[in-house]
Structure formats: C-alpha cells, structure tokens
Coordinates of C-alpha atoms and ligand atoms in Angstrom, one line a residue:
M1 CA 0.0 0.0 0.0
I2 CA 2.8 2.4 0.9
G3 CA 4.6 1.5 -2.3
A4 CA 1.4 2.4 -4.4
G5 CA 1.1 5.7 -2.5
V6 CA 4.7 6.6 -3.3
V7 CA 4.2 5.6 -7.0
A8 CA 1.1 7.7 -7.1
L9 CA 3.0 10.6 -5.7
I10 CA 5.7 10.2 -8.2
I11 CA 3.2 10.1 -11.0
L12 CA 1.6 13.2 -9.8
I13 CA 4.9 15.1 -9.6
I14 CA 5.7 14.0 -13.1
V15 CA 2.3 15.1 -14.3
I16 CA 2.6 18.5 -12.7
A17 CA 6.1 18.9 -14.0
V18 CA 5.0 18.1 -17.6
V19 CA 2.0 20.4 -17.5
V20 CA 4.2 23.3 -16.0
S21 CA 6.9 22.8 -18.5
K22 CA 4.4 22.7 -21.4
K23 CA 2.9 25.8 -19.9
S24 CA 5.9 27.7 -19.6
S25 CA 7.2 26.8 -23.1
D26 CA 3.9 27.9 -24.5
D27 CA 4.2 31.2 -22.6
E28 CA 7.5 32.0 -24.1
G29 CA 6.1 31.8 -27.6
D30 CA 3.0 33.1 -29.1
D31 CA 0.5 34.0 -26.3
S32 CA -2.5 34.9 -28.4
G33 CA -4.0 31.7 -27.2
D34 CA -5.8 30.9 -30.5
N35 CA -3.4 28.3 -31.9
V36 CA -5.1 25.3 -30.3
D37 CA -5.7 23.7 -33.7
E38 CA -2.1 23.9 -34.8
G39 CA -0.2 21.5 -32.7
P40 CA 0.0 18.7 -30.3
S41 CA 0.4 21.0 -27.3
L42 CA -2.1 22.1 -24.7
S43 CA -1.6 25.8 -25.5
G44 CA -4.6 27.9 -25.2
I45 CA -6.1 26.1 -22.3
S46 CA -5.2 25.9 -18.7
P47 CA -5.8 23.0 -16.2
S48 CA -8.2 25.2 -14.3
S49 CA -10.6 25.3 -17.3
I50 CA -11.3 21.5 -16.7
P51 CA -13.7 21.0 -13.8
Q52 CA -12.5 18.9 -11.0
G53 CA -13.3 15.3 -11.4
A54 CA -14.1 15.6 -15.2
P55 CA -13.9 12.2 -16.9
S56 CA -11.0 11.3 -19.0
W57 CA -12.8 12.0 -22.2
L58 CA -13.4 15.6 -21.3
N59 CA -9.9 16.2 -19.8
P60 CA -7.3 16.8 -22.6
F61 CA -4.6 16.9 -19.8
V62 CA -4.9 13.1 -19.6
W63 CA -5.1 12.5 -23.3
A64 CA -2.1 10.7 -25.1
D65 CA -2.5 12.8 -28.2
T66 CA -4.0 16.2 -28.4
E67 CA -3.3 16.9 -32.1
G68 CA -6.2 17.9 -34.2
F69 CA -8.6 18.2 -31.3
N70 CA -10.3 21.3 -29.9
L71 CA -9.1 21.3 -26.4
T72 CA -11.6 23.8 -25.0
Y73 CA -13.7 22.1 -22.3
T74 CA -17.4 21.4 -23.1
D75 CA -19.6 18.8 -21.5
K76 CA -22.2 19.1 -24.2
T77 CA -23.5 15.9 -25.7
V78 CA -25.7 15.0 -28.6
G79 CA -27.5 11.6 -28.3
D80 CA -25.8 11.5 -25.0
L81 CA -22.5 11.3 -26.7
P82 CA -19.7 14.0 -26.1
I83 CA -18.8 16.5 -28.7
M84 CA -15.6 17.4 -26.8
G85 CA -12.7 17.7 -29.1
L86 CA -14.7 18.9 -32.2
F87 CA -14.2 22.4 -33.7
S88 CA -17.3 24.5 -34.3
K89 CA -16.8 25.0 -38.0
W90 CA -16.3 22.6 -40.8
D91 CA -15.7 22.8 -44.6
D92 CA -17.2 20.3 -47.0
S93 CA -15.6 21.9 -50.1
T94 CA -13.0 19.3 -50.9
A95 CA -13.1 16.5 -53.4
A96 CA -11.0 13.4 -52.9
N97 CA -9.9 13.6 -56.6
E98 CA -11.2 15.0 -59.9
H99 CA -13.3 12.0 -60.7
V100 CA -15.7 12.4 -57.7
P101 CA -17.7 15.4 -56.4
A102 CA -16.6 17.4 -53.4
L103 CA -18.4 16.5 -50.1
N104 CA -20.8 19.2 -50.5
K105 CA -22.1 18.1 -53.8
P106 CA -24.2 15.0 -54.2
W107 CA -22.4 11.7 -55.0
G108 CA -25.4 10.5 -57.0
D109 CA -26.3 6.9 -57.6
Y110 CA -23.7 4.4 -56.2
A111 CA -24.8 2.1 -59.0
K112 CA -23.5 4.6 -61.5
R113 CA -20.5 5.8 -59.5
P114 CA -19.3 2.9 -57.3
A115 CA -17.3 3.7 -54.0
R116 CA -13.6 2.9 -54.1
G117 CA -12.5 2.7 -50.5
V118 CA -10.5 1.1 -47.8
N119 CA -11.0 0.0 -44.2
V120 CA -9.0 1.4 -41.3
G121 CA -9.4 -2.0 -39.8
G122 CA -7.5 -3.3 -36.6
W123 CA -7.6 0.1 -35.2
L124 CA -10.7 1.0 -33.0
S125 CA -11.7 -2.7 -33.1
L126 CA -8.6 -4.9 -32.4
E127 CA -7.7 -7.8 -34.7
P128 CA -4.7 -10.0 -33.8
F129 CA -3.5 -10.6 -37.3
I130 CA -3.4 -6.9 -38.1
T131 CA -1.4 -5.9 -34.9
P132 CA 0.2 -9.0 -33.6
S133 CA 2.5 -6.8 -31.4
L134 CA -0.6 -6.1 -29.2
F135 CA -1.0 -9.9 -28.8
A136 CA 2.5 -11.0 -28.1
Y137 CA 2.0 -12.9 -24.7
D138 CA 2.7 -16.4 -23.7
S139 CA -0.1 -18.5 -25.2
R140 CA -0.9 -19.9 -21.8
Q141 CA -2.3 -16.4 -20.9
G142 CA -5.1 -17.1 -23.5
I143 CA -5.0 -13.7 -25.0
I144 CA -6.9 -14.1 -28.3
D145 CA -9.1 -11.0 -28.6
E146 CA -9.9 -7.5 -27.2
Y147 CA -11.9 -9.0 -24.2
T148 CA -9.1 -11.3 -23.0
L149 CA -6.5 -8.7 -23.7
C150 CA -8.2 -6.0 -21.6
S151 CA -9.1 -8.5 -18.8
Y152 CA -5.5 -9.4 -18.6
L153 CA -4.2 -5.8 -18.8
A154 CA -7.0 -4.4 -16.5
A155 CA -6.2 -0.8 -15.8
R156 CA -3.1 -0.8 -18.0
C157 CA -5.4 -1.5 -21.1
E158 CA -6.5 2.1 -21.6
S159 CA -3.0 3.6 -22.0
I160 CA -1.9 0.7 -24.3
L161 CA -4.9 0.9 -26.5
E162 CA -4.9 4.7 -26.5
K163 CA -1.3 4.7 -27.8
H164 CA -2.4 2.3 -30.5
Y165 CA -5.3 4.7 -31.4
A166 CA -3.0 7.6 -31.6
T167 CA -0.3 6.0 -33.7
F168 CA -1.7 3.2 -35.9
V169 CA -3.9 5.7 -37.8
N170 CA -3.0 9.4 -38.0
E171 CA -3.5 12.4 -40.5
D172 CA -0.9 10.9 -42.9
T173 CA -3.1 7.8 -43.2
F174 CA -5.9 9.8 -44.9
R175 CA -3.6 11.8 -46.9
E176 CA -2.1 8.5 -48.3
I177 CA -5.5 7.1 -48.8
V178 CA -6.5 10.0 -51.0
D179 CA -3.3 10.0 -52.9
A180 CA -4.0 6.4 -53.8
G181 CA -7.1 7.7 -55.8
L182 CA -9.6 6.3 -53.1
D183 CA -12.7 8.1 -52.3
H184 CA -14.3 6.4 -49.3
V185 CA -13.0 5.1 -45.9
R186 CA -14.8 2.5 -43.7
I187 CA -14.1 3.0 -40.1
P188 CA -14.8 -0.1 -37.9
F189 CA -15.4 0.7 -34.3
S190 CA -16.9 -1.0 -31.3
Y191 CA -19.9 -0.5 -29.0
W192 CA -17.6 0.3 -26.1
A193 CA -16.9 3.7 -27.8
V194 CA -20.4 4.4 -26.8
Q195 CA -21.2 2.3 -23.8
T196 CA -20.0 -0.6 -21.6
Y197 CA -22.0 -3.2 -19.7
D198 CA -21.9 -5.6 -16.8
G199 CA -18.2 -5.3 -15.9
D200 CA -17.0 -5.3 -19.6
P201 CA -13.1 -5.2 -19.5
Y202 CA -13.2 -3.0 -22.6
V203 CA -11.9 0.6 -22.5
F204 CA -14.9 2.9 -22.3
R205 CA -15.2 5.8 -24.7
T206 CA -11.5 6.5 -25.4
S207 CA -11.9 5.4 -29.0
W208 CA -14.9 7.8 -29.4
R209 CA -12.8 11.1 -29.8
Y210 CA -10.5 9.2 -32.2
L211 CA -13.3 8.1 -34.4
L212 CA -14.5 11.8 -34.5
R213 CA -11.1 13.1 -35.3
A214 CA -10.7 10.5 -38.1
I215 CA -14.0 11.7 -39.6
E216 CA -12.6 15.3 -39.6
W217 CA -9.4 14.1 -41.3
C218 CA -11.5 12.5 -43.9
R219 CA -13.4 15.7 -44.5
K220 CA -10.1 17.7 -44.9
Y221 CA -9.2 15.3 -47.8
G222 CA -12.6 14.9 -49.3
L223 CA -13.2 11.2 -48.2
R224 CA -16.7 10.0 -47.5
V225 CA -17.0 7.6 -44.4
N226 CA -18.7 4.4 -44.0
L227 CA -19.5 4.0 -40.3
D228 CA -19.1 0.4 -39.4
L229 CA -20.2 -0.8 -35.9
H230 CA -17.9 -3.8 -35.8
A231 CA -18.7 -5.2 -32.3
L232 CA -22.2 -5.3 -30.8
P233 CA -23.2 -6.1 -27.2
G234 CA -23.1 -9.8 -26.7
S235 CA -21.0 -10.4 -30.0
Q236 CA -23.1 -10.7 -33.2
N237 CA -20.7 -13.5 -34.6
G238 CA -18.4 -15.0 -31.8
W239 CA -15.4 -14.1 -33.7
N240 CA -12.3 -12.4 -32.2
H241 CA -12.9 -9.1 -34.2
S242 CA -16.3 -8.7 -32.5
G243 CA -14.3 -8.2 -29.2
R244 CA -15.0 -11.6 -27.8
Q245 CA -14.5 -14.8 -29.3
G246 CA -16.9 -17.6 -28.3
A247 CA -20.6 -17.9 -27.9
I248 CA -22.8 -15.5 -29.5
A249 CA -24.9 -13.7 -27.0
W250 CA -26.6 -11.3 -29.4
L251 CA -30.2 -12.4 -30.4
N252 CA -29.2 -15.8 -28.9
G253 CA -29.1 -17.5 -25.5
T254 CA -30.2 -16.0 -22.1
D255 CA -28.9 -12.5 -22.8
G256 CA -29.9 -12.5 -26.5
A257 CA -32.9 -10.2 -26.0
V258 CA -31.1 -7.8 -23.7
N259 CA -28.2 -7.5 -26.1
S260 CA -30.6 -6.9 -28.9
K261 CA -32.1 -4.1 -27.0
R262 CA -28.6 -2.7 -26.0
S263 CA -27.5 -2.7 -29.7
L264 CA -30.6 -0.8 -30.6
D265 CA -29.8 1.8 -27.8
V266 CA -26.3 2.1 -29.1
H267 CA -27.7 2.9 -32.6
D268 CA -30.2 5.2 -31.0
R269 CA -27.4 7.3 -29.5
L270 CA -25.1 7.0 -32.6
S271 CA -27.7 8.0 -35.1
K272 CA -28.8 11.1 -33.1
F273 CA -25.2 12.1 -32.9
F274 CA -24.6 11.4 -36.7
A275 CA -27.8 13.2 -37.7
Q276 CA -26.0 16.6 -36.8
P277 CA -25.7 18.8 -39.9
R278 CA -22.0 18.5 -39.9
Y279 CA -22.2 14.9 -40.7
K280 CA -24.9 15.1 -43.5
N281 CA -22.4 15.3 -46.3
I282 CA -19.6 13.0 -45.0
I283 CA -21.4 10.0 -43.5
S284 CA -22.2 8.2 -46.7
H285 CA -22.9 4.8 -45.3
Y286 CA -24.3 3.9 -41.9
G287 CA -23.6 0.3 -40.9
L288 CA -25.9 -1.5 -38.5
A289 CA -23.9 -4.6 -37.7
N290 CA -20.7 -6.1 -39.1
E291 CA -21.0 -9.8 -40.2
P292 CA -23.8 -11.0 -37.9
K293 CA -23.4 -14.8 -38.2
M294 CA -26.8 -15.6 -39.7
T295 CA -25.7 -19.2 -40.4
A296 CA -25.9 -19.7 -36.6
L297 CA -28.6 -17.2 -35.6
S298 CA -32.3 -17.1 -36.3
V299 CA -32.5 -15.5 -39.8
S300 CA -35.9 -14.1 -39.0
E301 CA -34.8 -12.4 -35.8
V302 CA -31.8 -10.9 -37.5
L303 CA -34.0 -9.5 -40.2
A304 CA -36.5 -8.2 -37.8
W305 CA -33.7 -6.6 -35.7
T306 CA -32.3 -5.0 -39.0
E307 CA -35.7 -3.6 -39.8
S308 CA -36.0 -2.1 -36.3
A309 CA -32.5 -0.7 -36.4
H310 CA -33.1 0.8 -40.0
K311 CA -36.3 2.4 -38.8
L312 CA -34.7 3.8 -35.6
V313 CA -31.7 5.4 -37.4
R314 CA -33.9 6.9 -40.1
D315 CA -36.4 8.3 -37.5
N316 CA -33.5 9.8 -35.7
G317 CA -32.6 11.8 -38.8
I318 CA -30.0 9.8 -40.7
K319 CA -31.6 10.7 -44.0
D320 CA -28.9 10.6 -46.7
A321 CA -26.6 7.8 -45.7
V322 CA -27.0 4.3 -47.3
V323 CA -27.9 2.0 -44.4
V324 CA -25.8 -1.0 -44.6
F325 CA -26.7 -4.6 -43.4
G326 CA -24.5 -7.6 -43.6
D327 CA -25.1 -10.6 -45.7
G328 CA -24.7 -13.0 -42.7
F329 CA -22.9 -15.5 -44.9
R330 CA -26.1 -16.9 -46.1
G331 CA -25.1 -16.9 -49.7
L332 CA -26.3 -13.9 -51.8
A333 CA -28.9 -16.0 -53.7
N334 CA -30.8 -16.4 -50.3
W335 CA -31.4 -12.6 -50.2
Q336 CA -33.9 -12.6 -53.0
G337 CA -37.0 -10.8 -51.9
E338 CA -35.6 -9.9 -48.5
L339 CA -35.7 -6.6 -46.9
Q340 CA -36.8 -4.8 -50.1
N341 CA -38.9 -2.3 -48.4
L342 CA -36.1 -0.5 -46.7
D343 CA -35.3 2.7 -48.2
N344 CA -31.8 3.5 -49.4
A345 CA -30.3 0.4 -47.8
A346 CA -27.6 -1.9 -49.1
L347 CA -26.5 -5.5 -48.6
D348 CA -22.8 -5.9 -47.6
V349 CA -21.0 -9.1 -48.7
H350 CA -17.4 -9.8 -47.8
Q351 CA -15.6 -11.7 -50.6
Y352 CA -12.6 -13.6 -49.8
V353 CA -11.1 -16.9 -51.5
I354 CA -9.1 -17.9 -48.5
F355 CA -11.7 -18.8 -45.8
N356 CA -13.3 -21.3 -48.1
T357 CA -11.5 -24.8 -48.6
N358 CA -12.7 -25.1 -52.1
Q359 CA -11.5 -21.7 -53.3
I360 CA -8.2 -21.4 -51.5
V361 CA -6.9 -24.3 -53.6
F362 CA -7.5 -22.2 -56.8
N363 CA -4.1 -21.6 -58.5
H364 CA -3.4 -18.1 -59.4
S365 CA -5.0 -18.1 -63.0
E366 CA -8.1 -19.7 -61.3
K367 CA -8.3 -17.1 -58.6
V368 CA -8.2 -14.2 -61.1
R369 CA -10.7 -15.9 -63.3
Y370 CA -12.9 -16.5 -60.3
A371 CA -12.7 -12.9 -59.3
C372 CA -13.7 -11.9 -62.8
A373 CA -16.3 -14.2 -63.7
G374 CA -17.7 -15.6 -60.3
W375 CA -17.8 -12.5 -58.5
T376 CA -18.9 -10.3 -61.3
E377 CA -21.9 -12.7 -61.9
Q378 CA -22.7 -12.6 -58.1
T379 CA -22.5 -8.9 -57.9
L380 CA -24.6 -8.4 -60.9
T381 CA -27.4 -10.8 -59.7
S382 CA -27.4 -9.4 -56.3
S383 CA -27.8 -6.0 -57.5
N384 CA -30.8 -6.6 -59.8
R385 CA -33.9 -4.8 -58.4
A386 CA -36.2 -6.3 -60.9
T387 CA -35.6 -9.9 -59.6
G388 CA -36.0 -8.9 -55.9
F389 CA -32.4 -8.1 -55.0
G390 CA -31.2 -5.0 -53.3
P391 CA -28.1 -3.0 -54.0
T392 CA -24.9 -4.8 -53.0
L393 CA -21.6 -3.6 -51.9
V394 CA -18.4 -5.3 -50.9
A395 CA -17.2 -3.6 -47.7
E396 CA -14.3 -6.1 -47.3
W397 CA -11.9 -7.9 -49.6
S398 CA -8.3 -8.5 -50.0
Q399 CA -5.5 -9.6 -52.2
A400 CA -4.7 -12.5 -49.7
D401 CA -4.3 -15.8 -51.6
T402 CA -3.4 -17.9 -48.6
D403 CA -4.4 -18.0 -44.9
C404 CA -0.8 -18.3 -43.8
T405 CA -0.6 -14.9 -42.0
R406 CA 0.2 -15.4 -38.4
H407 CA -3.0 -15.2 -36.2
L408 CA -5.2 -14.9 -39.2
T409 CA -7.5 -17.8 -38.5
N410 CA -7.2 -17.2 -34.7
V411 CA -4.3 -17.0 -32.2
G412 CA -2.9 -20.4 -32.2
W413 CA -5.2 -22.1 -34.8
G414 CA -2.9 -22.9 -37.8
N415 CA -4.1 -22.7 -41.3
R416 CA -5.9 -24.3 -44.3
W417 CA -3.1 -23.8 -46.6
T418 CA -0.8 -26.5 -44.8
G419 CA -3.7 -28.4 -43.4
S420 CA -3.0 -27.4 -39.8
L421 CA -6.2 -25.7 -38.9
F422 CA -7.4 -26.9 -35.5
T423 CA -10.3 -25.0 -34.1
G424 CA -11.3 -27.2 -31.1
N425 CA -14.3 -28.6 -33.2
A426 CA -13.4 -31.5 -35.5
T427 CA -16.2 -30.5 -37.9
T428 CA -14.4 -27.3 -38.8
D429 CA -10.8 -28.5 -38.6
V430 CA -8.8 -28.6 -41.9
T431 CA -6.2 -31.3 -41.7
T432 CA -5.3 -31.9 -45.4
P433 CA -3.3 -29.3 -47.2
R434 CA -5.3 -26.7 -49.2
C435 CA -2.7 -25.0 -51.4
P436 CA -3.1 -25.7 -55.1
L437 CA -0.7 -28.6 -54.9
Q438 CA -2.8 -30.1 -52.1
D439 CA 0.2 -32.1 -50.8
R440 CA 3.2 -31.9 -48.3
R441 CA 4.7 -29.3 -50.6
C442 CA 2.2 -26.7 -49.3
D443 CA 4.3 -24.4 -47.3
C444 CA 3.6 -21.0 -45.5
G445 CA 7.3 -19.8 -45.6
P446 CA 7.2 -18.2 -49.0
A447 CA 3.7 -16.9 -48.5
N448 CA 4.8 -15.1 -45.4
A449 CA 7.8 -13.5 -46.9
D450 CA 8.4 -9.9 -47.0
A451 CA 7.0 -8.0 -50.0
S452 CA 10.6 -7.2 -51.1
E453 CA 11.1 -11.0 -51.8
W454 CA 8.1 -11.4 -54.2
S455 CA 8.9 -12.8 -57.5
D456 CA 7.6 -10.8 -60.6
S457 CA 5.1 -13.4 -61.6
Y458 CA 3.7 -13.3 -58.0
K459 CA 3.5 -9.6 -58.1
Q460 CA 1.8 -9.7 -61.6
F461 CA -0.8 -12.2 -60.1
L462 CA -1.4 -10.0 -57.0
K463 CA -2.1 -6.9 -59.0
M464 CA -4.3 -8.7 -61.6
F465 CA -6.2 -10.4 -58.7
A466 CA -6.8 -7.0 -57.0
E467 CA -7.8 -5.3 -60.2
A468 CA -10.2 -8.1 -61.2
Q469 CA -11.9 -7.6 -57.8
M470 CA -12.2 -4.0 -58.3
V471 CA -13.9 -4.5 -61.7
S472 CA -16.3 -7.1 -60.3
F473 CA -17.3 -5.1 -57.2
E474 CA -17.8 -2.0 -59.2
K475 CA -20.8 -3.8 -61.0
G476 CA -22.5 -3.0 -57.6
Y477 CA -22.1 -0.2 -55.2
G478 CA -18.4 -0.5 -55.0
W479 CA -15.8 -1.7 -52.6
F480 CA -13.7 -1.3 -49.5
Y481 CA -10.4 -3.0 -49.3
W482 CA -9.5 -4.9 -46.0
V483 CA -7.3 -3.1 -44.7
W484 CA -5.3 0.0 -45.1
D485 CA -2.3 -1.2 -43.1
T486 CA -1.0 -4.1 -41.2
E487 CA 2.1 -4.6 -39.1
S488 CA 3.4 -7.6 -41.0
A489 CA 0.9 -9.0 -43.5
P490 CA 1.6 -7.4 -46.9
Q491 CA -1.2 -9.2 -48.8
W492 CA -3.6 -7.6 -46.5
S493 CA -2.3 -4.0 -46.6
Y494 CA -3.3 -1.5 -49.2
K495 CA -0.4 0.6 -48.2
K496 CA 2.2 -2.1 -48.4
G497 CA 0.7 -3.3 -51.7
L498 CA 1.1 0.2 -53.2
A499 CA 4.7 0.3 -52.1
A500 CA 5.4 -3.1 -53.7
G501 CA 3.6 -2.0 -57.0
V502 CA 0.9 -4.7 -56.7
L503 CA -2.0 -2.2 -56.6
P504 CA -2.7 0.7 -59.1
A505 CA -1.1 3.9 -58.0
K506 CA -4.5 5.5 -58.6
A507 CA -7.5 3.2 -57.9
Y508 CA -9.4 4.8 -60.8
D509 CA -6.6 4.2 -63.4
R510 CA -6.2 0.5 -63.9
D511 CA -4.4 -1.8 -66.3
F512 CA -6.7 -4.9 -66.2
D513 CA -10.4 -5.0 -66.7
C514 CA -11.1 -8.7 -67.0
S515 CA -11.6 -8.5 -70.8
S516 CA -8.0 -9.3 -71.5
T517 CA -6.4 -12.8 -71.5
I518 CA -5.5 -14.0 -68.0
P519 CA -1.9 -15.4 -68.3
S520 CA -1.4 -18.9 -66.9
F521 CA 1.0 -17.8 -64.2
S522 CA 3.6 -20.1 -63.0
D523 CA 1.8 -20.4 -59.7
L524 CA 3.7 -23.2 -57.8
P525 CA 4.3 -22.2 -54.2
E526 CA 7.9 -21.5 -54.9
A527 CA 6.8 -18.9 -57.3
F528 CA 5.8 -16.4 -54.5
Ligands
LIG601 C1 -13.8 24.6 -29.4 O1 -14.9 24.2 -28.6 C2 -15.6 25.0 -27.8 C3 -16.5 24.3 -26.9 O2 -17.4 23.3 -27.7 C4 -16.3 25.9 -28.8 O3 -17.2 26.9 -28.0 C5 -15.4 26.7 -29.7 O4 -16.0 27.4 -30.6 C6 -14.5 25.7 -30.3 N1 -13.4 26.4 -31.0 C7 -13.3 26.4 -32.3 C8 -12.1 27.1 -32.8 O5 -14.1 25.7 -33.0
LIG602 C1 -26.3 -19.5 -28.2 O1 -26.4 -19.3 -26.9 C2 -26.2 -20.5 -26.1 C3 -26.5 -20.2 -24.6 O2 -25.7 -19.2 -24.2 C4 -24.7 -21.1 -26.3 O3 -24.5 -22.3 -25.6 C5 -24.5 -21.2 -27.8 O4 -23.2 -21.6 -28.1 C6 -24.9 -20.0 -28.7 N1 -24.8 -20.2 -30.1 C7 -23.8 -19.8 -30.7 C8 -23.8 -20.1 -32.2 O5 -22.9 -19.2 -30.3
LIG603 C1 -18.9 -27.9 -34.5 O1 -19.1 -27.2 -35.7 C2 -20.3 -27.6 -36.4 C3 -20.3 -26.9 -37.8 O2 -20.2 -25.5 -37.6 C4 -21.6 -27.2 -35.6 O3 -22.7 -27.6 -36.2 C5 -21.3 -28.1 -34.2 O4 -22.4 -27.6 -33.5 C6 -20.1 -27.7 -33.5 N1 -20.0 -28.5 -32.4 C7 -19.6 -28.1 -31.2 C8 -19.5 -29.1 -30.1 O5 -19.6 -26.8 -31.0
LIG604 C1 -4.5 -23.7 -62.9 O1 -5.5 -24.4 -62.9 C2 -6.2 -24.6 -64.2 C3 -7.5 -25.3 -64.1 O2 -7.4 -26.3 -63.3 C4 -5.2 -25.3 -65.1 O3 -5.8 -25.4 -66.5 C5 -3.9 -24.5 -65.2 O4 -3.1 -25.4 -66.0 C6 -3.4 -24.3 -63.8 N1 -2.2 -23.5 -64.0 C7 -1.0 -24.0 -63.5 C8 0.1 -23.1 -63.9 O5 -0.8 -25.0 -63.1
LIG605 C1 -12.2 -17.9 -33.9 C2 -12.1 -16.6 -34.5 O1 -12.8 -15.6 -33.9 N1 -11.4 -16.4 -35.6 C3 -11.2 -15.2 -36.4 C4 -10.4 -14.2 -35.8 O2 -10.3 -13.2 -36.8 C5 -9.9 -13.5 -38.0 C6 -9.7 -12.3 -38.9 O3 -8.9 -11.4 -38.0 C7 -10.8 -14.4 -38.6 O4 -10.3 -14.8 -39.9 C8 -11.0 -15.6 -37.8 O5 -12.1 -16.4 -38.3

C-alpha cells in the first residue's frame, strides 16, 4: 500500500512537471491563445478550465494525443455522446480527386458511381493478425481478442490502447488514402466507444474521440465515411474481431434479447449524434452490424432486428446515408425478396477466397478468373432490383491468396493452406493441405515472406487479382479493401501493396479490366 502511494505521488509530480513545462514553453512563444488547432500542445487552455473530477474523455490533460482536437472544455452531448474535441466550423468543399464530387455536392447513384474505399481495420476494433504486437503474450495467458487482452491488462489496457489509437492511424493515413485515388473510408469501431455493460473489460469511450477526429481528417481530404459498428453487445458472430470470441450472446441465448435491445440503444445514440448537420455530407454509409453470423442465428430474428434498427436510425435523422446490413454468410442467392422495403439500404457481402477450402486451392489463374467471372456474376445478380435483390456492396476484400498470415484464423489455430487448422471442433478443422498442390509441398514460408522478396510473376498475379476484384465489385455499389495497413501481413495491406507495386497507383486508373487474357502464371508455391 505504501509502495502504491509513493508511486502515485511520483506520477503526480511528473504530471505536474510536464504540465508546468508545457505551460511555460507555451508562454515563451505566441501568447494569443488561438493556436489550439495547430499542434500537439495544450496551448490555449489551462488546467483550471477543466472542472475537478471531469472524466478522461473531457480532460485533454490526460489524453495521450491532443493533435487535431479542440481542447476547449465542453460537457455538451448530442445523443448522450460528447462533442468534446470537435471544432465548431467545418468545410465540405474538398473532393477526394477530380473524378468524384466534393463532399458538399451529391455523390449521386452508387450503382453509376461505385465507391472505391479502404477499411482502417484493426484500429478501433482490434484484430490479432493486423497488430500481432498487441497480442505478443505467452499462449498460456489465453489472449486471443480484445476481451481477453483487456481482462489481462486491466487498468493498463487504456494507456496501451490509446497509444495504439494515436499511432496506428493518423492524419498521414488519410492523406495517403486520398493519394491512392480512393474516395471512401470504412471505419470499424466497437460498442464500447459508446457504452460498456456488466463489468466489460473494454476501454470505455476513449476510442470515441479518435473516431470523431478521423472523420474530420477524412473531411479535410474529401473522403466519405462508412461508419461500421464492428462489435455489438453480446457479440454478433462470436469471432475475435467482435471483441470477444466464443458463444454468440446477441439475439441468442439467455442474454440475446437484452443485447438486442442494447444494440438498438447504441444505434439510438449514434444515429442522433450523426444526424447533426456537420455529418450530413460526409457519412455516406451507416452500418448496422458487421457480419452477424446468420448461419448460426435465427434468420428471421436478425431480419426483424435489422428492420427495427433501420427505422430507428432513419427516424433519428440519418436521412441521406446508405444504411448497410451484412449478408450474414447466407449466400447472396438467399437474399432474393428480402428487406426490399427498406429505403436506401444496401446489402454488404465480404468476398474472400481464403476462408473457403474449395476456393483457397485455386491456382493463381483460377483465382483471377473466379474474381472476374464468379464475383462479377454474383454482384450483378445480387444488384438486380427487378428480380428482388437490393443494391450490394463489398465492404471487405483483400489480395490474400493464402491464410498463412500469423493469427489470421485465430491466435494459435494454424491454417488451411498447410492443413494445420485446429479449431477445437473437429467439424471445422482442416487437416489436409489446401494449397493448389494439395500435398506436403504446401508451405507458408514463402507466403509469409516480406514483399521485397516477391517474384515478378507473383506480383503480376497479386495486381491482376486486385484489379479483377475492383472490376467485379464496381458492378454493384463499390468496394472497400480490407485493410489500409497491417504490421506484417503485406497481402492484406493496401499501403504495403502500393509500395510493392501490386496495386494501381490511382484506384481509378487500372491496367486490367477482365476483358484481356488471363496469363497462366507459374503459380507453384515456390513462385511467390
Ligand atoms: C472549441 O470548442 C468550444 C466548446 O465546444 C467551442 O465553443 C469553440 O467554438 C471551439 N473552438 C473552435 C475554434 O472551433
Ligand atoms: C447461443 O447461446 C447458447 C447459450 O448461451 C450457447 O450455448 C450457444 O453456443 C450460442 N450459439 C452460438 C452459435 O454461439
Ligand atoms: C462444430 O461445428 C459444427 C459446424 O459449424 C456445428 O454444427 C457443431 O455444433 C459444432 N460442435 C460443437 C461441439 O460446438
Ligand atoms: C491452374 O488451374 C487450371 C484449371 O485447373 C489449369 O488449367 C492450369 O493449368 C493451372 N495452372 C497452372 C500453372 O498449373
Ligand atoms: C475464432 C475466430 O474468431 N477467428 C477469427 C479471428 O479473426 C480473423 C480475422 O482477423 C478471422 O479470420 C477468424 O475467423
């Protein structure tokens, strides 16, 4: 106890010293007090402007990063969510590039002008394969998702995650996204940005201001935003990226109904907040629930929940955004005639070849051909209003051709590529190699090599595979690549792919349109 008291005292002294030194260095320079939007300092505000006992989200003196935030204290909320950090004025006059309208001009019909976007995934909703450094613990600790991570870290989780929020995505991210010729950004975030329940270990609300700041940076570069609620109370799919891997307690089990209601409450608050005029031009897509696992849930209950959520957000004033709901892995054909009465809504399908044991075995030529033919056909069918389908967009896809990336299937689960996928349920294990050779030569070594080691034929394949998908998904409402950047998985990172020359320098200016002949690449594993 004495030790803790001494530590607290030392921390207090350090905090005071830092605050005093920041204050005095500010005093030496410009003292007009109006430069709060120019730098990472606390210039312009004094500690006494923050009321005693203000919570962390209203007290910039405890924020790890103050750049780009309005630091003037306010406890004003909209939809019971804080506006703290926002500047009063905004400017929607920027266009992402010369092929798309500025934010303050209508985008028009997404069927005629599909979105070209990217996800800032693994940021406000953690995912082990995107940031393995955050999950580098002894496997006996059982740290496999944000729930187990924050349970383990307890009070330390907040500072570790805030450092991640402040560094993994920053203003340069959005400048680079716009430079790549992209025009939309999907931002996955989790319900604990809004609310926590029942002793949740998650860090409450810290991610909220980072979400708001990211939207303002998107605005600065003319990027439209797809808001993606990636983790719902109870978990809508039981996967690690929903916060907590395991049983689904959303619309299922004892707490299914209460978590259904909590999710609607989260949307009630979010939609009131994002109905503010400042978001009218920039929030182009409003996502209800990422990847609800409809193959395990009651389909009719998920559909009913979706209808309620859609009505709620429209009634709360989200008028212009496309309301997005997930395809739930039912197969697009099963959506015929479903939810046709929802105005300006779209079905979101995530297309990957590597989570399917019959598609991961395709060789390079077959993967490109499938992207051109199979996915184009699916997108066209699923977008045909005349036959009872709604508009369809692809809010996740990647260039990955293997599932070799560390932690991709789960922390400690192995992979399909080498036949080493052990899930704890024999039905879903994959114990025979599923690379194109389907034998012991299937190897993750070359697949996991650094991009600098890729062969020219592998690079040619990766670029063609990406462009083929862009062509296909532009037959619908457009696409969002998964993800902008990773720590070490180059086939999943748009940024690393651009650097390696396996993505078009400008997303709207491409070489391959699926009409030309697909070369038969030398696609044995050694040709990575
Ligand atoms: C900063 O926030 C305060 C409180 O919301 C607001 O009154 C002020 O206008 C904002 N400053 C700027 C420059 O937007
Ligand atoms: C549904 O909930 C029950 C009870 O909590 C649980 O045992 C089951 O695993 C859940 N189903 C899924 C698919 O997670
Ligand atoms: C194993 O997975 C199958 C297929 O997903 C599922 O039907 C079954 O209920 C699972 N078994 C257990 C014990 O979880
Ligand atoms: C890829 O698969 C297709 C169809 O099975 C086959 O015709 C082609 O020869 C294969 N390519 C290579 C390089 O093995
Ligand atoms: C068991 C589980 O939740 N696995 C998922 C973890 O997340 C990756 C993507 O990051 C998925 O591919 C896994 O299915």
